[in-house]
């Protein structure tokens, strides 16, 4: 409670700190409670959840929703595919984004402004869905795992973040000193710039990783083979099939009512299953992420 300490503070300062403390606690609760509610709702009776009787702790505890989700063999195929797409895709993203950002950050590279213009241009204009689909079809990326990786090799927003980091955090004197020792740009990037870039690598790496993990649209448009579908598409199919089943379609009233009883468990369980891996990874890179998100901010 050092924030609320009276030592060396006036009454007005204490009141201000108290208001800020209460406001911060309120904001944390607003953010944390929906996550907590999803967890308890995923193991509670759906009827009690729908009637607002589940607020602080689970009621009618049951793991039926998770059992139904994990009994579907497609969930493991989806996990496998998404893990592959995420790891390979993020590796390719970093492999291309970091060198490109370094080159574009060098003031002695005369063409950097022109190249940056073409990169930024793609942020505002694209060919549209149909031309893009026809392009993917022509280069044989339909029903191909590389459709998740090649078209999204470089994100321009992440490229700008990384370029800003290299410009603001690597002084030209550092390169000049290395150059006097016979260091080339390749050696400088590999031995000096790259090791000093943990913060920005963590930031854009997490952005890329979350983007690949949550990629739903690519699989929906370009993938027809069930063995290549990502986790998000599999979870969508499970959720939709449960919604149809909960309405009693083709299963009789009793079966429909039984599914309705656990419908919300499956819905909330799907959210937990799809987000838990990212929530587990984040704490390990949080300290680098906190530094990296300040890139480009005002420094004093």
Short mmCIF file of C-alpha atoms in Angstrom, two decimals:
data_model
loop_
_atom_site.label_atom_id
_atom_site.label_comp_id
_atom_site.label_asym_id
_atom_site.label_seq_id
_atom_site.Cartn_x
_atom_site.Cartn_y
_atom_site.Cartn_z
CA UNK A 1 0.00 0.00 0.00
CA UNK A 2 2.93 2.33 -0.61
CA UNK A 3 0.68 4.19 -3.06
CA UNK A 4 -1.52 5.37 -0.17
CA UNK A 5 1.27 6.20 2.29
CA UNK A 6 0.80 9.51 4.11
CA UNK A 7 4.51 10.04 4.64
CA UNK A 8 5.67 13.24 2.99
CA UNK A 9 2.29 13.85 1.32
CA UNK A 10 -0.34 16.47 1.78
CA UNK A 11 -4.01 15.65 2.28
CA UNK A 12 -4.82 16.60 -1.32
CA UNK A 13 -2.04 14.32 -2.61
CA UNK A 14 -3.35 11.45 -0.49
CA UNK A 15 -6.90 11.96 -1.76
CA UNK A 16 -5.61 12.06 -5.34
CA UNK A 17 -3.65 8.82 -4.83
CA UNK A 18 -6.68 7.20 -3.21
CA UNK A 19 -8.90 8.12 -6.16
CA UNK A 20 -6.30 6.79 -8.62
CA UNK A 21 -5.96 3.57 -6.61
CA UNK A 22 -9.73 3.00 -6.54
CA UNK A 23 -9.96 3.78 -10.25
CA UNK A 24 -7.16 1.29 -11.06
CA UNK A 25 -8.85 -1.41 -8.98
CA UNK A 26 -12.14 -0.72 -10.74
CA UNK A 27 -10.49 -0.98 -14.17
CA UNK A 28 -8.79 -4.25 -13.20
CA UNK A 29 -12.11 -5.69 -12.07
CA UNK A 30 -13.78 -4.62 -15.32
CA UNK A 31 -11.07 -6.42 -17.29
CA UNK A 32 -10.60 -9.47 -15.05
CA UNK A 33 -14.19 -10.33 -14.16
CA UNK A 34 -15.36 -11.19 -17.73
CA UNK A 35 -12.43 -13.63 -17.99
CA UNK A 36 -13.29 -15.12 -14.61
CA UNK A 37 -16.97 -15.37 -15.55
CA UNK A 38 -16.13 -17.27 -18.73
CA UNK A 39 -14.18 -19.80 -16.65
CA UNK A 40 -16.93 -20.40 -14.08
CA UNK A 41 -19.68 -20.36 -16.74
CA UNK A 42 -17.86 -23.08 -18.70
CA UNK A 43 -18.30 -25.49 -15.77
CA UNK A 44 -21.77 -24.36 -14.59
CA UNK A 45 -25.28 -25.40 -15.52
CA UNK A 46 -26.28 -23.43 -18.62
CA UNK A 47 -29.78 -22.82 -17.27
CA UNK A 48 -28.37 -21.17 -14.16
CA UNK A 49 -25.97 -19.10 -16.29
CA UNK A 50 -28.78 -17.95 -18.58
CA UNK A 51 -30.96 -16.92 -15.63
CA UNK A 52 -28.16 -14.89 -14.04
CA UNK A 53 -27.67 -17.15 -11.00
CA UNK A 54 -23.96 -17.66 -11.70
CA UNK A 55 -21.97 -14.60 -10.67
CA UNK A 56 -19.07 -15.33 -8.30
CA UNK A 57 -18.67 -19.12 -8.26
CA UNK A 58 -19.77 -22.14 -10.34
CA UNK A 59 -23.19 -23.69 -9.81
CA UNK A 60 -24.26 -27.08 -11.06
CA UNK A 61 -20.61 -28.00 -11.63
CA UNK A 62 -20.05 -30.15 -14.70
CA UNK A 63 -17.23 -30.76 -17.19
CA UNK A 64 -19.66 -31.91 -19.88
CA UNK A 65 -18.75 -29.06 -22.21
CA UNK A 66 -15.02 -29.80 -22.10
CA UNK A 67 -15.73 -33.52 -22.45
CA UNK A 68 -17.76 -32.91 -25.61
CA UNK A 69 -15.10 -30.60 -27.05
CA UNK A 70 -12.12 -32.89 -26.42
CA UNK A 71 -13.97 -36.05 -27.43
CA UNK A 72 -14.17 -34.64 -30.95
CA UNK A 73 -11.09 -35.96 -32.76
CA UNK A 74 -11.06 -32.86 -34.96
CA UNK A 75 -10.00 -30.74 -31.99
CA UNK A 76 -6.61 -32.46 -31.86
CA UNK A 77 -6.14 -32.12 -35.61
CA UNK A 78 -7.03 -28.44 -35.32
CA UNK A 79 -4.58 -27.95 -32.45
CA UNK A 80 -1.83 -29.67 -34.40
CA UNK A 81 -2.43 -27.58 -37.51
CA UNK A 82 -2.70 -24.30 -35.63
CA UNK A 83 0.49 -24.98 -33.65
CA UNK A 84 2.34 -25.71 -36.91
CA UNK A 85 0.93 -22.62 -38.65
CA UNK A 86 1.71 -20.45 -35.63
CA UNK A 87 5.29 -21.61 -35.06
CA UNK A 88 6.32 -21.73 -38.72
CA UNK A 89 4.41 -18.54 -39.58
CA UNK A 90 5.88 -16.54 -36.70
CA UNK A 91 9.39 -17.77 -37.53
CA UNK A 92 8.99 -16.69 -41.17
CA UNK A 93 7.51 -13.36 -40.08
CA UNK A 94 10.47 -12.57 -37.82
CA UNK A 95 12.97 -13.84 -40.38
CA UNK A 96 11.69 -11.35 -42.95
CA UNK A 97 10.49 -8.44 -40.79
CA UNK A 98 13.66 -7.92 -38.73
CA UNK A 99 16.16 -7.67 -41.65
CA UNK A 100 13.73 -5.56 -43.68
CA UNK A 101 13.20 -3.16 -40.78
CA UNK A 102 16.95 -2.89 -40.20
CA UNK A 103 17.62 -2.04 -43.84
CA UNK A 104 14.81 0.53 -43.91
CA UNK A 105 16.18 2.14 -40.75
CA UNK A 106 19.59 2.87 -42.30
CA UNK A 107 19.74 6.48 -43.46
CA UNK A 108 22.55 5.70 -45.88
CA UNK A 109 20.16 3.43 -47.81
CA UNK A 110 18.86 5.95 -50.36
CA UNK A 111 15.91 3.89 -51.61
CA UNK A 112 14.39 3.34 -48.17
CA UNK A 113 11.77 6.10 -48.49
CA UNK A 114 10.52 4.76 -51.82
CA UNK A 115 10.35 1.19 -50.54
CA UNK A 116 8.60 2.33 -47.37
CA UNK A 117 6.00 4.10 -49.50
CA UNK A 118 5.14 0.85 -51.29
CA UNK A 119 4.89 -0.98 -47.96
CA UNK A 120 2.60 1.66 -46.45
CA UNK A 121 0.52 1.79 -49.65
CA UNK A 122 -0.55 -1.83 -49.05
CA UNK A 123 -1.97 -0.83 -45.65
CA UNK A 124 -4.63 1.31 -47.33
CA UNK A 125 -5.24 -0.43 -50.66
CA UNK A 126 -5.55 -4.06 -51.68
CA UNK A 127 -6.99 -6.05 -54.55
CA UNK A 128 -10.06 -7.26 -52.68
CA UNK A 129 -11.24 -10.74 -51.79
CA UNK A 130 -12.07 -12.13 -55.25
CA UNK A 131 -8.82 -11.07 -56.97
CA UNK A 132 -6.87 -12.33 -53.95
CA UNK A 133 -8.67 -15.69 -54.09
CA UNK A 134 -7.93 -16.00 -57.81
CA UNK A 135 -4.29 -15.19 -57.14
CA UNK A 136 -4.06 -17.85 -54.43
CA UNK A 137 -5.66 -20.32 -56.81
CA UNK A 138 -3.19 -19.52 -59.59
CA UNK A 139 -0.18 -20.05 -57.33
CA UNK A 140 -1.65 -23.30 -55.94
CA UNK A 141 -2.18 -22.13 -52.36
CA UNK A 142 -5.79 -23.31 -52.10
CA UNK A 143 -5.94 -26.25 -49.66
CA UNK A 144 -2.28 -25.66 -48.89
CA UNK A 145 -0.81 -24.97 -45.44
CA UNK A 146 1.42 -22.24 -46.91
CA UNK A 147 -1.63 -20.05 -47.51
CA UNK A 148 -1.46 -19.27 -43.78
CA UNK A 149 2.18 -18.19 -44.02
CA UNK A 150 3.35 -16.82 -47.38
CA UNK A 151 0.67 -14.14 -48.00
CA UNK A 152 1.18 -12.76 -44.48
CA UNK A 153 4.98 -12.92 -44.30
CA UNK A 154 5.36 -9.25 -43.38
CA UNK A 155 2.89 -7.08 -41.51
CA UNK A 156 3.51 -3.43 -42.37
CA UNK A 157 2.45 -2.18 -38.93
CA UNK A 158 4.97 -4.49 -37.25
CA UNK A 159 7.56 -3.47 -39.81
CA UNK A 160 7.09 0.20 -38.86
CA UNK A 161 7.39 -0.63 -35.15
CA UNK A 162 10.63 -2.54 -35.71
CA UNK A 163 12.10 0.13 -37.98
CA UNK A 164 11.32 2.77 -35.34
CA UNK A 165 13.08 0.66 -32.73
CA UNK A 166 16.24 0.33 -34.83
CA UNK A 167 16.23 4.07 -35.59
CA UNK A 168 15.74 5.18 -31.98
CA UNK A 169 17.63 2.51 -30.04
CA UNK A 170 20.71 1.85 -32.17
CA UNK A 171 22.76 5.06 -32.44
CA UNK A 172 24.79 5.52 -35.58
CA UNK A 173 27.93 5.85 -33.42
CA UNK A 174 27.51 2.21 -32.46
CA UNK A 175 27.68 1.13 -36.09
CA UNK A 176 30.55 3.48 -36.81
CA UNK A 177 32.54 1.98 -33.95
CA UNK A 178 31.80 -1.53 -35.18
CA UNK A 179 32.66 -0.52 -38.73
CA UNK A 180 36.09 0.69 -37.61
CA UNK A 181 36.71 -2.85 -36.38
CA UNK A 182 35.84 -4.21 -39.83
CA UNK A 183 32.21 -5.09 -39.08
CA UNK A 184 29.88 -5.27 -42.08
CA UNK A 185 26.14 -4.59 -42.00
CA UNK A 186 25.43 -8.32 -41.90
CA UNK A 187 27.79 -8.82 -38.96
CA UNK A 188 26.45 -5.74 -37.17
CA UNK A 189 22.88 -6.96 -37.54
CA UNK A 190 23.65 -10.51 -36.46
CA UNK A 191 26.07 -9.82 -33.59
CA UNK A 192 24.93 -6.43 -32.24
CA UNK A 193 21.51 -5.29 -33.48
CA UNK A 194 19.74 -8.65 -33.13
CA UNK A 195 20.89 -9.39 -29.53
CA UNK A 196 19.85 -5.86 -28.49
CA UNK A 197 16.37 -6.28 -29.98
CA UNK A 198 14.77 -8.65 -27.47
CA UNK A 199 12.09 -6.10 -26.58
CA UNK A 200 10.89 -5.47 -30.12
CA UNK A 201 11.22 -9.15 -31.05
CA UNK A 202 8.95 -10.01 -28.12
CA UNK A 203 6.39 -7.39 -29.14
CA UNK A 204 6.09 -8.20 -32.82
CA UNK A 205 6.59 -11.90 -32.14
CA UNK A 206 3.57 -11.86 -29.83
CA UNK A 207 1.56 -9.86 -32.37
CA UNK A 208 2.41 -12.34 -35.12
CA UNK A 209 1.82 -15.33 -32.86
CA UNK A 210 -1.62 -14.15 -31.74
CA UNK A 211 -2.50 -13.26 -35.32
CA UNK A 212 -1.68 -16.75 -36.57
CA UNK A 213 -3.37 -18.43 -33.61
CA UNK A 214 -6.61 -16.50 -34.09
CA UNK A 215 -6.56 -16.66 -37.89
CA UNK A 216 -10.09 -17.69 -38.80
CA UNK A 217 -10.79 -16.02 -42.12
CA UNK A 218 -7.92 -17.64 -44.05
CA UNK A 219 -9.04 -21.15 -43.16
CA UNK A 220 -12.67 -20.31 -43.90
CA UNK A 221 -11.92 -19.01 -47.40
CA UNK A 222 -9.00 -21.05 -48.67
CA UNK A 223 -9.15 -24.42 -46.87
CA UNK A 224 -11.60 -27.19 -47.74
CA UNK A 225 -9.58 -30.18 -46.57
CA UNK A 226 -10.57 -31.10 -43.00
CA UNK A 227 -7.05 -32.36 -42.28
CA UNK A 228 -5.68 -28.83 -42.85
CA UNK A 229 -8.27 -26.81 -40.97
CA UNK A 230 -6.99 -24.66 -38.09
CA UNK A 231 -8.32 -24.81 -34.56
CA UNK A 232 -10.58 -21.78 -34.97
CA UNK A 233 -12.52 -23.39 -37.83
CA UNK A 234 -12.85 -26.65 -35.89
CA UNK A 235 -14.17 -24.84 -32.83
CA UNK A 236 -16.61 -22.93 -35.02
CA UNK A 237 -17.95 -26.19 -36.45
CA UNK A 238 -18.30 -27.68 -32.97
CA UNK A 239 -20.12 -24.58 -31.76
CA UNK A 240 -22.49 -24.49 -34.74
CA UNK A 241 -23.26 -28.19 -34.55
CA UNK A 242 -24.07 -27.81 -30.85
CA UNK A 243 -26.38 -24.89 -31.58
CA UNK A 244 -28.31 -26.95 -34.10
CA UNK A 245 -28.41 -29.87 -31.68
CA UNK A 246 -29.57 -27.66 -28.81
CA UNK A 247 -32.59 -26.65 -30.89
CA UNK A 248 -33.59 -30.30 -31.13
CA UNK A 249 -33.08 -30.54 -34.89
CA UNK A 250 -33.26 -34.18 -35.91
CA UNK A 251 -32.75 -35.46 -32.37
CA UNK A 252 -36.11 -35.23 -30.69
CA UNK A 253 -37.26 -32.92 -27.93
CA UNK A 254 -35.54 -34.76 -25.05
CA UNK A 255 -32.15 -34.82 -26.72
CA UNK A 256 -32.55 -31.19 -27.73
CA UNK A 257 -33.37 -30.19 -24.15
CA UNK A 258 -30.39 -32.12 -22.81
CA UNK A 259 -28.06 -30.34 -25.20
CA UNK A 260 -29.61 -26.99 -24.33
CA UNK A 261 -28.80 -27.62 -20.68
CA UNK A 262 -25.08 -27.73 -21.53
CA UNK A 263 -25.05 -25.41 -24.55
CA UNK A 264 -23.39 -22.50 -22.72
CA UNK A 265 -20.80 -24.85 -21.25
CA UNK A 266 -19.67 -25.71 -24.75
CA UNK A 267 -19.72 -22.07 -25.88
CA UNK A 268 -17.62 -20.85 -22.97
CA UNK A 269 -15.44 -23.95 -23.11
CA UNK A 270 -14.62 -23.14 -26.73
CA UNK A 271 -13.40 -19.68 -25.63
CA UNK A 272 -11.16 -21.18 -22.94
CA UNK A 273 -9.75 -23.84 -25.25
CA UNK A 274 -8.90 -21.31 -27.95
CA UNK A 275 -7.30 -18.65 -25.70
CA UNK A 276 -5.58 -20.63 -22.93
CA UNK A 277 -2.31 -21.33 -24.81
CA UNK A 278 -1.77 -17.62 -25.52
CA UNK A 279 -2.54 -16.74 -21.89
CA UNK A 280 0.07 -19.28 -20.78
CA UNK A 281 2.76 -17.90 -23.10
CA UNK A 282 2.28 -14.21 -22.29
CA UNK A 283 3.77 -14.17 -18.73
CA UNK A 284 7.09 -15.50 -20.04
CA UNK A 285 7.58 -12.55 -22.39
CA UNK A 286 5.76 -9.89 -20.38
CA UNK A 287 8.91 -8.06 -19.21
CA UNK A 288 10.15 -7.70 -22.80
CA UNK A 289 6.66 -6.84 -24.03
CA UNK A 290 6.33 -4.00 -21.50
CA UNK A 291 9.57 -2.49 -22.77
CA UNK A 292 8.72 -2.99 -26.39
CA UNK A 293 5.30 -1.34 -26.33
CA UNK A 294 7.02 1.92 -25.29
CA UNK A 295 8.97 2.02 -28.57
CA UNK A 296 8.51 5.38 -30.23
CA UNK A 297 7.11 7.03 -27.09
CA UNK A 298 8.33 10.38 -25.81
CA UNK A 299 11.49 9.95 -23.77
CA UNK A 300 12.75 12.45 -21.25
#
